[in-house]
Each structure stands twice: as structure tokens, then as C-alpha cells.
PDB file of C-alpha atoms in Angstrom:
ATOM      1  CA  UNK A   1       2.966  20.314  -3.538  1.00 65.00           C
ATOM      2  CA  UNK A   2       5.672  18.051  -4.899  1.00 75.00           C
ATOM      3  CA  UNK A   3       5.390  16.466  -8.303  1.00 91.00           C
ATOM      4  CA  UNK A   4       5.291  12.888  -7.023  1.00 94.00           C
ATOM      5  CA  UNK A   5       5.190  11.634 -10.607  1.00 94.00           C
ATOM      6  CA  UNK A   6       8.707  13.033 -11.172  1.00 95.00           C
ATOM      7  CA  UNK A   7      10.133  10.396  -8.802  1.00 97.00           C
ATOM      8  CA  UNK A   8      11.246   6.877  -9.630  1.00 97.00           C
ATOM      9  CA  UNK A   9      11.043   3.815  -7.409  1.00 97.00           C
ATOM     10  CA  UNK A  10      14.226   1.806  -7.075  1.00 96.00           C
ATOM     11  CA  UNK A  11      13.486  -1.910  -7.197  1.00 96.00           C
ATOM     12  CA  UNK A  12      16.234  -4.475  -6.548  1.00 93.00           C
ATOM     13  CA  UNK A  13      16.900  -4.994 -10.266  1.00 92.00           C
ATOM     14  CA  UNK A  14      15.408  -1.951 -12.016  1.00 95.00           C
ATOM     15  CA  UNK A  15      13.844   1.463 -11.593  1.00 97.00           C
ATOM     16  CA  UNK A  16      10.189   2.388 -12.242  1.00 97.00           C
ATOM     17  CA  UNK A  17       9.249   6.011 -13.029  1.00 98.00           C
ATOM     18  CA  UNK A  18       6.040   6.907 -11.196  1.00 97.00           C
ATOM     19  CA  UNK A  19       4.982   8.771 -14.337  1.00 96.00           C
ATOM     20  CA  UNK A  20       4.192   5.287 -15.717  1.00 95.00           C
ATOM     21  CA  UNK A  21       1.205   5.261 -13.322  1.00 95.00           C
ATOM     22  CA  UNK A  22      -0.100   8.787 -13.945  1.00 91.00           C
ATOM     23  CA  UNK A  23      -3.586   7.539 -14.897  1.00 90.00           C
ATOM     24  CA  UNK A  24      -3.874   5.213 -11.891  1.00 92.00           C
ATOM     25  CA  UNK A  25      -4.161   5.627  -8.160  1.00 90.00           C
ATOM     26  CA  UNK A  26      -0.934   4.648  -6.406  1.00 93.00           C
ATOM     27  CA  UNK A  27      -0.918   3.128  -2.922  1.00 92.00           C
ATOM     28  CA  UNK A  28       2.493   3.525  -1.257  1.00 95.00           C
ATOM     29  CA  UNK A  29       2.935   1.183   1.733  1.00 95.00           C
ATOM     30  CA  UNK A  30       5.911   0.821   4.062  1.00 96.00           C
ATOM     31  CA  UNK A  31       6.157  -2.910   4.711  1.00 96.00           C
ATOM     32  CA  UNK A  32       7.929  -5.403   6.969  1.00 97.00           C
ATOM     33  CA  UNK A  33       8.062  -9.200   7.008  1.00 97.00           C
ATOM     34  CA  UNK A  34       8.347  -9.789  10.760  1.00 97.00           C
ATOM     35  CA  UNK A  35       5.536  -7.529  11.981  1.00 95.00           C
ATOM     36  CA  UNK A  36       2.134  -8.382  13.407  1.00 92.00           C
ATOM     37  CA  UNK A  37       0.671  -6.504  10.436  1.00 90.00           C
ATOM     38  CA  UNK A  38       2.595  -8.581   7.853  1.00 94.00           C
ATOM     39  CA  UNK A  39      -0.554 -10.581   6.900  1.00 92.00           C
ATOM     40  CA  UNK A  40      -1.787  -7.349   5.287  1.00 90.00           C
ATOM     41  CA  UNK A  41       0.307  -8.428   2.282  1.00 94.00           C
ATOM     42  CA  UNK A  42      -2.498 -10.864   1.435  1.00 91.00           C
ATOM     43  CA  UNK A  43      -5.115  -8.103   1.630  1.00 88.00           C
ATOM     44  CA  UNK A  44      -2.922  -5.742  -0.392  1.00 91.00           C
ATOM     45  CA  UNK A  45      -2.543  -8.355  -3.119  1.00 93.00           C
ATOM     46  CA  UNK A  46      -6.332  -8.906  -3.174  1.00 89.00           C
ATOM     47  CA  UNK A  47      -6.796  -5.145  -3.515  1.00 87.00           C
ATOM     48  CA  UNK A  48      -4.201  -4.999  -6.320  1.00 91.00           C
ATOM     49  CA  UNK A  49      -5.889  -7.887  -8.144  1.00 90.00           C
ATOM     50  CA  UNK A  50      -9.333  -6.315  -7.805  1.00 85.00           C
ATOM     51  CA  UNK A  51      -8.184  -2.900  -9.083  1.00 85.00           C
ATOM     52  CA  UNK A  52      -5.387  -3.817 -11.519  1.00 89.00           C
ATOM     53  CA  UNK A  53      -6.754  -1.438 -14.155  1.00 90.00           C
ATOM     54  CA  UNK A  54      -6.956   1.593 -11.854  1.00 89.00           C
ATOM     55  CA  UNK A  55      -4.508   1.011  -8.980  1.00 90.00           C
ATOM     56  CA  UNK A  56      -0.825   0.307  -8.489  1.00 95.00           C
ATOM     57  CA  UNK A  57       0.388  -0.766  -5.058  1.00 95.00           C
ATOM     58  CA  UNK A  58       4.088  -0.366  -4.285  1.00 98.00           C
ATOM     59  CA  UNK A  59       5.680  -1.813  -1.139  1.00 98.00           C
ATOM     60  CA  UNK A  60       8.601  -0.063   0.548  1.00 98.00           C
ATOM     61  CA  UNK A  61      10.453  -2.276   3.051  1.00 99.00           C
ATOM     62  CA  UNK A  62      11.856  -0.469   6.072  1.00 98.00           C
ATOM     63  CA  UNK A  63      13.727  -1.846   9.069  1.00 98.00           C
ATOM     64  CA  UNK A  64      13.065   1.249  11.205  1.00 98.00           C
ATOM     65  CA  UNK A  65      10.344  -0.146  13.451  1.00 96.00           C
ATOM     66  CA  UNK A  66      11.782  -2.634  15.960  1.00 97.00           C
ATOM     67  CA  UNK A  67      14.033  -4.101  13.221  1.00 98.00           C
ATOM     68  CA  UNK A  68      11.076  -6.020  11.750  1.00 97.00           C
ATOM     69  CA  UNK A  69      12.490  -6.041   8.198  1.00 98.00           C
ATOM     70  CA  UNK A  70      16.007  -7.483   8.608  1.00 96.00           C
ATOM     71  CA  UNK A  71      16.279  -9.289   5.247  1.00 96.00           C
ATOM     72  CA  UNK A  72      18.131  -8.339   2.096  1.00 98.00           C
ATOM     73  CA  UNK A  73      16.176  -6.999  -0.876  1.00 98.00           C
ATOM     74  CA  UNK A  74      16.167 -10.454  -2.499  1.00 97.00           C
ATOM     75  CA  UNK A  75      15.101 -12.177   0.746  1.00 98.00           C
ATOM     76  CA  UNK A  76      12.256  -9.690   1.211  1.00 98.00           C
ATOM     77  CA  UNK A  77      10.992 -10.140  -2.348  1.00 97.00           C
ATOM     78  CA  UNK A  78      11.188 -13.930  -2.063  1.00 97.00           C
ATOM     79  CA  UNK A  79       9.317 -13.845   1.277  1.00 98.00           C
ATOM     80  CA  UNK A  80       6.506 -11.735  -0.230  1.00 98.00           C
ATOM     81  CA  UNK A  81       6.128 -13.912  -3.312  1.00 97.00           C
ATOM     82  CA  UNK A  82       6.350 -17.294  -1.566  1.00 98.00           C
ATOM     83  CA  UNK A  83       4.197 -16.499   1.481  1.00 97.00           C
ATOM     84  CA  UNK A  84       1.643 -14.040   0.077  1.00 97.00           C
ATOM     85  CA  UNK A  85       1.773 -14.358  -3.722  1.00 97.00           C
ATOM     86  CA  UNK A  86       2.722 -10.690  -4.035  1.00 98.00           C
ATOM     87  CA  UNK A  87       2.980  -9.472  -7.623  1.00 97.00           C
ATOM     88  CA  UNK A  88       3.066  -5.713  -7.017  1.00 98.00           C
ATOM     89  CA  UNK A  89       6.503  -4.008  -6.975  1.00 98.00           C
ATOM     90  CA  UNK A  90       8.597  -4.161  -3.811  1.00 98.00           C
ATOM     91  CA  UNK A  91      11.185  -1.370  -3.651  1.00 98.00           C
ATOM     92  CA  UNK A  92      14.689  -1.593  -2.250  1.00 98.00           C
ATOM     93  CA  UNK A  93      14.771  -1.441   1.546  1.00 98.00           C
ATOM     94  CA  UNK A  94      15.200   2.079   2.896  1.00 98.00           C
ATOM     95  CA  UNK A  95      14.229   4.587   5.561  1.00 98.00           C
ATOM     96  CA  UNK A  96      10.848   6.297   5.816  1.00 98.00           C
ATOM     97  CA  UNK A  97      11.836   8.524   8.770  1.00 98.00           C
ATOM     98  CA  UNK A  98      14.943  10.382   9.893  1.00 97.00           C
ATOM     99  CA  UNK A  99      17.923  11.868   8.068  1.00 97.00           C
ATOM    100  CA  UNK A 100      18.205   8.975   5.574  1.00 98.00           C
ATOM    101  CA  UNK A 101      14.537   9.077   4.521  1.00 98.00           C
ATOM    102  CA  UNK A 102      14.065   8.146   0.879  1.00 97.00           C
ATOM    103  CA  UNK A 103      13.352  11.295  -1.204  1.00 97.00           C
ATOM    104  CA  UNK A 104       9.950   9.990  -2.347  1.00 97.00           C
ATOM    105  CA  UNK A 105       8.877   9.403   1.263  1.00 97.00           C
ATOM    106  CA  UNK A 106      10.082  12.896   2.243  1.00 97.00           C
ATOM    107  CA  UNK A 107       7.832  14.309  -0.496  1.00 96.00           C
ATOM    108  CA  UNK A 108       4.855  12.117   0.462  1.00 95.00           C
ATOM    109  CA  UNK A 109       5.111  13.117   4.127  1.00 94.00           C
ATOM    110  CA  UNK A 110       5.572  16.800   3.309  1.00 94.00           C
ATOM    111  CA  UNK A 111       2.630  16.915   0.893  1.00 92.00           C
ATOM    112  CA  UNK A 112       0.341  15.053   3.315  1.00 90.00           C
ATOM    113  CA  UNK A 113       1.461  17.141   6.313  1.00 90.00           C
ATOM    114  CA  UNK A 114       2.858  14.089   8.117  1.00 91.00           C
ATOM    115  CA  UNK A 115       5.908  14.522  10.364  1.00 93.00           C
ATOM    116  CA  UNK A 116       6.731  10.872  11.051  1.00 94.00           C
ATOM    117  CA  UNK A 117       5.532   7.512   9.812  1.00 94.00           C
ATOM    118  CA  UNK A 118       4.005   5.827  12.854  1.00 90.00           C
ATOM    119  CA  UNK A 119       4.627   2.149  12.137  1.00 93.00           C
ATOM    120  CA  UNK A 120       4.913  -0.531   9.479  1.00 94.00           C
ATOM    121  CA  UNK A 121       2.106  -0.675   6.908  1.00 92.00           C
ATOM    122  CA  UNK A 122       1.341   3.042   6.914  1.00 91.00           C
ATOM    123  CA  UNK A 123      -0.160   3.977   3.568  1.00 90.00           C
ATOM    124  CA  UNK A 124      -0.308   6.967   1.249  1.00 91.00           C
ATOM    125  CA  UNK A 125      -2.907   6.947  -1.523  1.00 88.00           C
ATOM    126  CA  UNK A 126      -2.237   9.225  -4.499  1.00 91.00           C
ATOM    127  CA  UNK A 127      -5.205   9.543  -6.861  1.00 87.00           C
ATOM    128  CA  UNK A 128      -4.813  10.617 -10.498  1.00 87.00           C
ATOM    129  CA  UNK A 129      -6.387  13.997  -9.633  1.00 85.00           C
ATOM    130  CA  UNK A 130      -3.445  14.672  -7.280  1.00 85.00           C
ATOM    131  CA  UNK A 131      -5.339  14.016  -4.035  1.00 86.00           C
ATOM    132  CA  UNK A 132      -2.952  12.534  -1.463  1.00 88.00           C
ATOM    133  CA  UNK A 133      -4.250  10.824   1.676  1.00 83.00           C
ATOM    134  CA  UNK A 134      -2.267   9.305   4.553  1.00 82.00           C
ATOM    135  CA  UNK A 135      -3.542   6.216   6.361  1.00 78.00           C
ATOM    136  CA  UNK A 136      -1.762   5.642   9.699  1.00 76.00           C
ATOM    137  CA  UNK A 137      -0.802   1.994  10.197  1.00 70.00           C
ATOM    138  CA  UNK A 138      -2.385   1.404  13.570  1.00 60.00           C
ATOM    139  CA  UNK A 139      -5.778   2.805  12.595  1.00 59.00           C
ATOM    140  CA  UNK A 140      -6.186   1.736   8.972  1.00 62.00           C
ATOM    141  CA  UNK A 141      -7.020  -1.686   7.637  1.00 65.00           C
ATOM    142  CA  UNK A 142      -6.456  -2.498   3.988  1.00 66.00           C
ATOM    143  CA  UNK A 143     -10.184  -2.985   3.410  1.00 56.00           C
ATOM    144  CA  UNK A 144     -10.913   0.621   4.385  1.00 57.00           C
ATOM    145  CA  UNK A 145      -8.635   1.930   1.634  1.00 58.00           C
ATOM    146  CA  UNK A 146     -10.825   0.322  -1.031  1.00 55.00           C
ATOM    147  CA  UNK A 147     -13.471   3.003  -0.516  1.00 52.00           C
ATOM    148  CA  UNK A 148     -10.909   5.669  -1.327  1.00 55.00           C
ATOM    149  CA  UNK A 149      -9.492   3.763  -4.281  1.00 55.00           C
ATOM    150  CA  UNK A 150     -12.868   3.037  -5.834  1.00 51.00           C
ATOM    151  CA  UNK A 151     -14.278   6.470  -5.029  1.00 54.00           C
ATOM    152  CA  UNK A 152     -17.611   5.007  -3.995  1.00 41.00           C
ATOM    153  CA  UNK A 153     -19.881   5.155  -0.989  1.00 37.00           C
ATOM    154  CA  UNK A 154     -20.264   1.404  -0.437  1.00 36.00           C
ATOM    155  CA  UNK A 155     -19.813   0.228   3.140  1.00 37.00           C
ATOM    156  CA  UNK A 156     -18.947  -3.193   4.494  1.00 36.00           C
ATOM    157  CA  UNK A 157     -18.088  -3.596   8.160  1.00 38.00           C
ATOM    158  CA  UNK A 158     -15.111  -5.648   9.238  1.00 41.00           C
ATOM    159  CA  UNK A 159     -16.195  -8.993  10.670  1.00 39.00           C
ATOM    160  CA  UNK A 160     -16.498  -9.229  14.457  1.00 38.00           C
ATOM    161  CA  UNK A 161     -13.374 -10.549  16.141  1.00 43.00           C
ATOM    162  CA  UNK A 162     -11.035  -9.669  13.253  1.00 42.00           C
ATOM    163  CA  UNK A 163      -7.739  -8.535  14.720  1.00 45.00           C
ATOM    164  CA  UNK A 164      -5.874  -5.570  13.261  1.00 40.00           C
ATOM    165  CA  UNK A 165      -3.494  -6.810  10.574  1.00 43.00           C
ATOM    166  CA  UNK A 166      -5.174 -10.216  10.333  1.00 44.00           C
ATOM    167  CA  UNK A 167      -5.511 -11.483   6.764  1.00 50.00           C
ATOM    168  CA  UNK A 168      -8.935 -11.574   5.154  1.00 50.00           C
ATOM    169  CA  UNK A 169     -10.672 -14.920   4.860  1.00 55.00           C
ATOM    170  CA  UNK A 170     -11.440 -16.308   1.407  1.00 60.00           C
ATOM    171  CA  UNK A 171     -15.094 -15.406   1.916  1.00 59.00           C
ATOM    172  CA  UNK A 172     -14.188 -11.862   2.942  1.00 54.00           C
ATOM    173  CA  UNK A 173     -11.888 -11.455  -0.095  1.00 56.00           C
ATOM    174  CA  UNK A 174     -14.749 -12.630  -2.357  1.00 61.00           C
ATOM    175  CA  UNK A 175     -17.043 -10.109  -0.667  1.00 56.00           C
ATOM    176  CA  UNK A 176     -14.435  -7.401  -1.275  1.00 54.00           C
ATOM    177  CA  UNK A 177     -14.204  -8.331  -4.969  1.00 58.00           C
ATOM    178  CA  UNK A 178     -18.019  -8.139  -5.340  1.00 57.00           C
ATOM    179  CA  UNK A 179     -18.013  -4.778  -3.579  1.00 51.00           C
ATOM    180  CA  UNK A 180     -15.296  -3.484  -5.885  1.00 52.00           C
ATOM    181  CA  UNK A 181     -17.362  -4.574  -8.878  1.00 55.00           C
ATOM    182  CA  UNK A 182     -20.376  -2.675  -7.509  1.00 49.00           C
ATOM    183  CA  UNK A 183     -18.228   0.383  -6.869  1.00 47.00           C
ATOM    184  CA  UNK A 184     -16.808   0.290 -10.391  1.00 48.00           C
ATOM    185  CA  UNK A 185     -20.285   0.130 -11.909  1.00 47.00           C
ATOM    186  CA  UNK A 186     -21.411   3.005  -9.624  1.00 43.00           C
ATOM    187  CA  UNK A 187     -18.441   5.089 -10.763  1.00 44.00           C
ATOM    188  CA  UNK A 188     -19.202   4.507 -14.442  1.00 41.00           C
ATOM    189  CA  UNK A 189     -22.805   5.735 -14.121  1.00 33.00           C
TER     190      UNK A 189
END
């Protein structure tokens, strides 16, 4: 296993050592602003807000899937903040597959036994105990990662008719926040 915490994330204007988050779960997400899954930014931000004390989400823009992230680092960051209110770190744009894969993503894939990232919004969840889980983009909704983040057994089904990648409604986000609160109190018992 790689020591993921020995890596740093290059943001457009600074670098963040992952060791800063050693006592939190870290959700690594490859992101894109012109993808059908782009509305997941809203869900990711809701998840970050709900778990700010125990989770750090980090977005990694990549233009490798049908050129769906064509912007510059500044354009990408502005898009995320203006359209989705994103406050979690967004790294510099880079590759998640192929010969130019970012070193952190090489380590994540190797440790999780993943050969290739399948699409935008694939996720890796690293828990403080070192457990690393890969969530393929096409089969994993943001809501389903909350169970792994919170470490609880709560279950809430996705609403009927919700399309993959579709943003959560305000009511659904409120339900998610209540669920997170229940999970946190379960975990503290």
C-alpha cells in the first residue's frame, strides 16, 4: 500500500499536504464541468457541509473523457463556485489515466486495484483507518457514499425518477442532513 498521506495536492495557487487530513476521511473525485454528471457538484458540496468535521472532499478536474473539462484552472474554479457554491479544494487540471496520470491518482488506482478510471466523477474514499474504496462513476451516486463516510447502517432509497447525476432537491438534501445527524449519533454510541 502507498502512503497516500505523503502526497500533496496541487491547487491553482497553493499546495495542500494530504497529511493535513490524516484524522478525516478524504473523498477524491475526478470532476468535469461539461458532463451530464456535473450536477453532482451540488451533492458533493452538501456532503462536505454535512461532514465538515470528519470529511474532506477534493475535486480533480480532468479533460480525458470526451474533453468535458476544457477550461483553465481559474475558469474551472470560478465555474464550481458560481454555479454550485463549491468550497472544497479543486486541484489543478490533470490526467487520471494514461502515461501522464498524476502521481496521487496512480497510487489511488494501484492501492484500490483499479486499472482505469471509467468516467468523470469516479470517487475514491480514504478513511482514517487506511481503508480505500473505489466508487465507479456510472454506478455510484453521491448519496450512496454517505453510508461509507458516516460508517453507519442507515438506508434511504433514491427517489423514483431521479436520473444518474441529477442534483438532489432541497428536500432530499435536508433528508440527507438529518440522516447524517442520525448516523453521527449512532457512531458515538
